[in-house]
Short mmCIF file of C-alpha atoms in Angstrom, two decimals:
data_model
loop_
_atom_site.label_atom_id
_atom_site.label_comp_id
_atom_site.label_asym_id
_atom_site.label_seq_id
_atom_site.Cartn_x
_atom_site.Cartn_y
_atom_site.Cartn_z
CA UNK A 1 0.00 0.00 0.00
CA UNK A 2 1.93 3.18 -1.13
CA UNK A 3 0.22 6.49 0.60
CA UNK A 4 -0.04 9.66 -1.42
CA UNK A 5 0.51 13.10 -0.27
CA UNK A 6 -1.92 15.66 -1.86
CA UNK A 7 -1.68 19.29 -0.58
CA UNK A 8 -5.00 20.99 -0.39
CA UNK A 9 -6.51 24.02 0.58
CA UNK A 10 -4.60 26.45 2.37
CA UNK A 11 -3.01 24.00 4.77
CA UNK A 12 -4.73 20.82 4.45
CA UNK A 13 -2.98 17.23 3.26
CA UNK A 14 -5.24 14.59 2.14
CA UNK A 15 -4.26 10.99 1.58
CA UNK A 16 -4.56 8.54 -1.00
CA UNK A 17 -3.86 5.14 -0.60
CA UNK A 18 -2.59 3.23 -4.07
CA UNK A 19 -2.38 -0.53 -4.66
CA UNK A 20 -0.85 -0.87 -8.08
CA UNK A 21 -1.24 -4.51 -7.94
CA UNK A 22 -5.51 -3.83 -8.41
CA UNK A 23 -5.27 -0.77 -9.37
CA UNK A 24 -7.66 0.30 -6.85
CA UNK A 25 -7.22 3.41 -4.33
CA UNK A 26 -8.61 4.73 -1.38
CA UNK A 27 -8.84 8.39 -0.11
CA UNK A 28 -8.49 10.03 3.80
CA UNK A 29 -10.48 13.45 4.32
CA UNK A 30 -10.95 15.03 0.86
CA UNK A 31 -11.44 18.35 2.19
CA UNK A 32 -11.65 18.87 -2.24
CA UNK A 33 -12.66 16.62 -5.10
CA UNK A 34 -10.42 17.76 -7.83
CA UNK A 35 -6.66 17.31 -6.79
CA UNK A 36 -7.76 13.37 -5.76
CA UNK A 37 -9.36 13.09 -9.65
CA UNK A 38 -6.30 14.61 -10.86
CA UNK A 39 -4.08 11.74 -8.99
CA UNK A 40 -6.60 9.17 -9.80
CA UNK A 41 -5.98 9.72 -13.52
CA UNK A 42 -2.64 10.11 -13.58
CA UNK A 43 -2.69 6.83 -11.72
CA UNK A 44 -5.43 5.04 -13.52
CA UNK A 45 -6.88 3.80 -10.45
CA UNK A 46 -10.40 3.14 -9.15
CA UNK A 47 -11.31 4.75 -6.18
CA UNK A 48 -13.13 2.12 -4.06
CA UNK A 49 -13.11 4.10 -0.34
CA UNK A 50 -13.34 7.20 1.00
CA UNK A 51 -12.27 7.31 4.73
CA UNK A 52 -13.72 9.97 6.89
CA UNK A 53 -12.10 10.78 10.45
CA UNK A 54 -14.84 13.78 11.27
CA UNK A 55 -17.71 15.77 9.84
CA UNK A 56 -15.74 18.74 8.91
CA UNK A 57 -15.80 20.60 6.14
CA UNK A 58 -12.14 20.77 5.39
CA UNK A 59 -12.26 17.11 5.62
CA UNK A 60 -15.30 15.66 3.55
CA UNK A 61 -16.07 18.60 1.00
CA UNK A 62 -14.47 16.41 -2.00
CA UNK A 63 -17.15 13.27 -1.42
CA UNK A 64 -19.97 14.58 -2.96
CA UNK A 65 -18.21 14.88 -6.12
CA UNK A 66 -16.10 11.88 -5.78
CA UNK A 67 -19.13 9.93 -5.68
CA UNK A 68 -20.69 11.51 -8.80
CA UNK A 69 -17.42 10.03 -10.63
CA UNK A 70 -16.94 6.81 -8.68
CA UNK A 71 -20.79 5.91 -8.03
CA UNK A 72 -19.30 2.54 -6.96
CA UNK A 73 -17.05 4.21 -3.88
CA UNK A 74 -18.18 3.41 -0.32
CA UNK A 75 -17.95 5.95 2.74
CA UNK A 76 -16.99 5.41 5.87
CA UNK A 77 -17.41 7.81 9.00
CA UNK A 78 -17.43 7.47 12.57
CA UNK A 79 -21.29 6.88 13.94
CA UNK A 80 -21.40 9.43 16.20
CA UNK A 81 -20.85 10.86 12.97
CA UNK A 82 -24.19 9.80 11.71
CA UNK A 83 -25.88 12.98 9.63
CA UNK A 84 -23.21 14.83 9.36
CA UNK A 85 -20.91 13.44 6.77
CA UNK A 86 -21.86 13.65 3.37
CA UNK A 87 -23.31 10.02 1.77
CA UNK A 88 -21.86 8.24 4.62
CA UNK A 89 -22.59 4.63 3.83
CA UNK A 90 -20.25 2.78 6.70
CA UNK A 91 -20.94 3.66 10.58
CA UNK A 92 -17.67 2.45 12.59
CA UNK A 93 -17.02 2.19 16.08
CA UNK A 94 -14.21 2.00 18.36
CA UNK A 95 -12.55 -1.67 17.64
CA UNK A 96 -13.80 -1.82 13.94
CA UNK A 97 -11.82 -3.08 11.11
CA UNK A 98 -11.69 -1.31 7.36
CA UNK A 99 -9.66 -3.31 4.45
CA UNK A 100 -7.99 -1.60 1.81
CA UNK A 101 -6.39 -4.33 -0.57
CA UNK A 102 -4.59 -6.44 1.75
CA UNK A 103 -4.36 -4.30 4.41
CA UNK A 104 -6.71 -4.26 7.58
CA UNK A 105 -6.62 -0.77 9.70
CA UNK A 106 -8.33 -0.60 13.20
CA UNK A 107 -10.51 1.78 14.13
CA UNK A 108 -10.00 3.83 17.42
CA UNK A 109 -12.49 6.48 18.62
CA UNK A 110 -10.81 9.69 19.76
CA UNK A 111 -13.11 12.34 20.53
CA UNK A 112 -12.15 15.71 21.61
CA UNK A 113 -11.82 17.57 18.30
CA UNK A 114 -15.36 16.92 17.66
CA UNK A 115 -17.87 14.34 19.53
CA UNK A 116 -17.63 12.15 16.66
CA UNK A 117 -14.10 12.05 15.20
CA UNK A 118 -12.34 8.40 14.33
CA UNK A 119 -9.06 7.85 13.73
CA UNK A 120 -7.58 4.70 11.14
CA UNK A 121 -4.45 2.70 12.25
CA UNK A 122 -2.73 -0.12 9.75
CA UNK A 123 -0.42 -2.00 11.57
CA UNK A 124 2.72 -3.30 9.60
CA UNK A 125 2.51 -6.65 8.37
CA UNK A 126 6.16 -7.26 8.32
CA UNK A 127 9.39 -6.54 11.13
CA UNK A 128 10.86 -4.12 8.36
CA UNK A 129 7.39 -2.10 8.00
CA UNK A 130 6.07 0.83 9.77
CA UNK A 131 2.60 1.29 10.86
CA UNK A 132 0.70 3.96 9.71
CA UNK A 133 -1.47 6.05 11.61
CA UNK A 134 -4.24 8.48 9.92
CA UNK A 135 -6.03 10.56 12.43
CA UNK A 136 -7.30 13.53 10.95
CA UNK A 137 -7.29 16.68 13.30
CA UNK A 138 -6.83 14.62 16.35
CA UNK A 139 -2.62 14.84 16.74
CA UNK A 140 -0.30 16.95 15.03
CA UNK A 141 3.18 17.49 14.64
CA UNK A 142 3.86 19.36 17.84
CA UNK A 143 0.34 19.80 18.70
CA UNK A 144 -3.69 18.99 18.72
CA UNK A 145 -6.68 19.65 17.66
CA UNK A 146 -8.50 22.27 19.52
CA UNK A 147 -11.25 21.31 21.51
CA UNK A 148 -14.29 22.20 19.40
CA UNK A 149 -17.18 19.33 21.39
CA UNK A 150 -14.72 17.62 23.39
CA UNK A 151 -13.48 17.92 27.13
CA UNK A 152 -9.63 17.57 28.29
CA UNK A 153 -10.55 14.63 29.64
CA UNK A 154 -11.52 12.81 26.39
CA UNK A 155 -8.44 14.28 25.17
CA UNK A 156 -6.51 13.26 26.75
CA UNK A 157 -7.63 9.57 26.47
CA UNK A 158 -8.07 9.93 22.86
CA UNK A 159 -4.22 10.65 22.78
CA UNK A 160 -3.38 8.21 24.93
CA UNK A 161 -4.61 5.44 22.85
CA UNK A 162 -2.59 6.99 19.98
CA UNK A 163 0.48 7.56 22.39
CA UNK A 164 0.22 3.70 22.89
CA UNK A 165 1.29 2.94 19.57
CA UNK A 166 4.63 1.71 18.10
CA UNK A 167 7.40 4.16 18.26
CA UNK A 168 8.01 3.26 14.65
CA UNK A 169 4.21 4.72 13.11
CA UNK A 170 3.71 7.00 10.79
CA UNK A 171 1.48 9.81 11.93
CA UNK A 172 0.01 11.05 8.71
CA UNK A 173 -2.33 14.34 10.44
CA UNK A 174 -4.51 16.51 8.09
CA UNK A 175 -2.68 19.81 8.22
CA UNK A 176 0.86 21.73 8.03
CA UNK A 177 1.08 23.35 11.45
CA UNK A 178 4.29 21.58 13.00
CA UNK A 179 6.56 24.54 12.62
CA UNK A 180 3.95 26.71 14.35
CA UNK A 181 2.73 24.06 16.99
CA UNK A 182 6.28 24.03 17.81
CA UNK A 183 7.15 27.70 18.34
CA UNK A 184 4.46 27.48 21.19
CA UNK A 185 6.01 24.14 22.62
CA UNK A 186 9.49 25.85 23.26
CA UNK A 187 7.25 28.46 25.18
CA UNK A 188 6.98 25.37 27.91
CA UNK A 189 9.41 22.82 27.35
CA UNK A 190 12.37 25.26 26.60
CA UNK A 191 14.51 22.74 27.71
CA UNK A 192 13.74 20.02 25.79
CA UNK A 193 16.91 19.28 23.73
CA UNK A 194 15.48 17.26 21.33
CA UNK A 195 12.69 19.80 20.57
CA UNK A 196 15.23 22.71 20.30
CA UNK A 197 16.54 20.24 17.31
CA UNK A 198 13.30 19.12 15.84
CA UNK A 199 12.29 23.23 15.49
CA UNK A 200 15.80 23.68 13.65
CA UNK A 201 14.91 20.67 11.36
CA UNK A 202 10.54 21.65 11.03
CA UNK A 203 12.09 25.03 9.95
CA UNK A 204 14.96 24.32 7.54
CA UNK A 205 11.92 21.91 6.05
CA UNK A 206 9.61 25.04 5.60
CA UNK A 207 11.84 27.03 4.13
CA UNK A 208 12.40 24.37 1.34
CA UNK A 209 8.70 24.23 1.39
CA UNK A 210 8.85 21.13 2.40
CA UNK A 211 5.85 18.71 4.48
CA UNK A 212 6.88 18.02 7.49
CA UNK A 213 4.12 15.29 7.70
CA UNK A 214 4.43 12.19 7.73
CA UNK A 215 5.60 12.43 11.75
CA UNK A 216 7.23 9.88 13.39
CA UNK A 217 5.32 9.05 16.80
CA UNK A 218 8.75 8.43 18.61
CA UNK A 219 9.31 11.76 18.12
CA UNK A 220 6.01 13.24 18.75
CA UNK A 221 6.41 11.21 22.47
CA UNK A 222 9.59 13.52 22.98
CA UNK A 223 8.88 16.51 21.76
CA UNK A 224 4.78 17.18 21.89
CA UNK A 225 3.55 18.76 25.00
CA UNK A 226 0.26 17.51 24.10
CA UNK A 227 1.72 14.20 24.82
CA UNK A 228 4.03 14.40 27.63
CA UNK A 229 0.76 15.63 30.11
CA UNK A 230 2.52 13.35 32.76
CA UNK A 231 6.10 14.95 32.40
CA UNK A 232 6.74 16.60 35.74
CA UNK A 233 8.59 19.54 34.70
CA UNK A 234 5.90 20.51 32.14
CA UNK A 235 3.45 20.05 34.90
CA UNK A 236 5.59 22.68 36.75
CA UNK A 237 5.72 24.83 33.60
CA UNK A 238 2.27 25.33 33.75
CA UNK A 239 1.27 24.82 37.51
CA UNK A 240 -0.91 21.54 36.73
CA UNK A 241 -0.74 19.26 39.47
CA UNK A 242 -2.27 16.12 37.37
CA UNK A 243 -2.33 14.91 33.83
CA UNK A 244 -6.02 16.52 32.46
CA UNK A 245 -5.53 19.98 34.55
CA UNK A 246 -1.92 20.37 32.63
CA UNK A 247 -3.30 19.18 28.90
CA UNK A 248 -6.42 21.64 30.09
CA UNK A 249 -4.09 24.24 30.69
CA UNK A 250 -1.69 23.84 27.74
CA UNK A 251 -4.69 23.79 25.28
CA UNK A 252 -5.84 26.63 26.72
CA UNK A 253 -2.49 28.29 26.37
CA UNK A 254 -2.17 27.05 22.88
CA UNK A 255 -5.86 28.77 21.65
CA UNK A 256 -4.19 32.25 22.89
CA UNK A 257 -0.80 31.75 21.36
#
């Protein structure tokens, strides 16, 4: 399964995933219809899926369309989701399984970006593989998702499950914001060495106009504040006292940044 990096939007990335084998394809949060065409012609593929993580707009504007050309394609959305994601066909749950060729991605429910949102995880099949993680607005490089239904608390289990996760996964998140995300995370973990490096490299990427997505979740542990809630000295930093009050508190820092 080769994954597909299509800039969209001001800021947006969505995903296509390409079996040359079938010639088949499936797409993550088409926030817009006509870059995915564009790839799916150059490619010759079918599109068989469209994978939704939430009801946004920046992440299922393109499946309306898409549909009109591939009347075939199925959708699948979260089913909290229910109503709110356009020609959703496929409700999933936490613990539900998708296929795409002949891989199988898990499902994991991580609300706090929106009540409903899902996140897609295909493990690696082989010792030399990586997983790879899609999960929408949920985790960034160097940050979150605001918290736009959600509570800290769900958060912060949301991430967790996602913090569980193989070192080694690829963290393929919905939009450019590392470089940014990271300016604020020096503002409370200025003495993070390995985040000190990981700005230098984000903005020597930027400049080359470069994506700095896919992420690599071993990093992310290190250097996201969003995931080291537990780290006593960024408790300190920002006088929490237990895991939800200092994610509560760095969100809320974040928002005002």
């Amino acid at each position: 399964m080769q994954v597909i990096l299509i800039p969209a939007l001001a800021d947006n990335y969505i995903f296509l995933l390409y079996d040359s084998k079938r010639g088949i394809a499936a797409v993550i949060d088409p926030a817009v219809a006509e870059p995915v065409l564009t790839k799916l012609h150059e490619l010759q593929a079918e599109l068989v899926a469209i994978f939704n993580t939430h009801h946004h707009h920046d992440h299922v504007g393109g499946n309306k369309k898409l549909i009109q050309c591939f009347p075939d394609v199925k959708v699948y959305g979260g089913v909290e989701d229910r109503g709110r994601i356009p020609e959703q066909q496929v409700y999933l749950e936490d613990g539900s399984k998708v296929e795409f060729g002949n891989r199988q991605a898990e499902v994991f429910f991580v609300p706090g970006h929106t009540s409903g949102h899902i996140a897609y995880y295909f493990p690696p099949q082989h010792s030399d593989e990586m997983g790879e993680l899609f999960c929408g607005d949920t985790l960034f490089g160097g940050g979150c998702g605001r918290l736009f239904e959600g509570t800290p608390s769900q958060m912060v289990s949301s991430l967790s499950k996602l913090r569980s996760l193989p070192n080694s996964t690829r963290v393929w998140c919905a939009h450019e914001y590392t470089q940014k995300n990271l300016e604020f995370a020096l503002t409370v973990d200025s003495g993070n060495i390995q985040l000190q490096q990981r700005y230098d490299e984000v903005k020597s990427r930027r400049h080359r106009q470069e994506a700095t997505v896919p992420l690599l979740l071993g990093t992310e542990k290190l250097t996201n504040p969003f995931l080291r809630w537990d780290i006593p000295a960024l408790q300190a930093a920002v006088g929490g006292d237990e895991s939800v009050v200092t994610f509560a508190r760095l969100r809320g820092m974040k928002d005002k940044f």
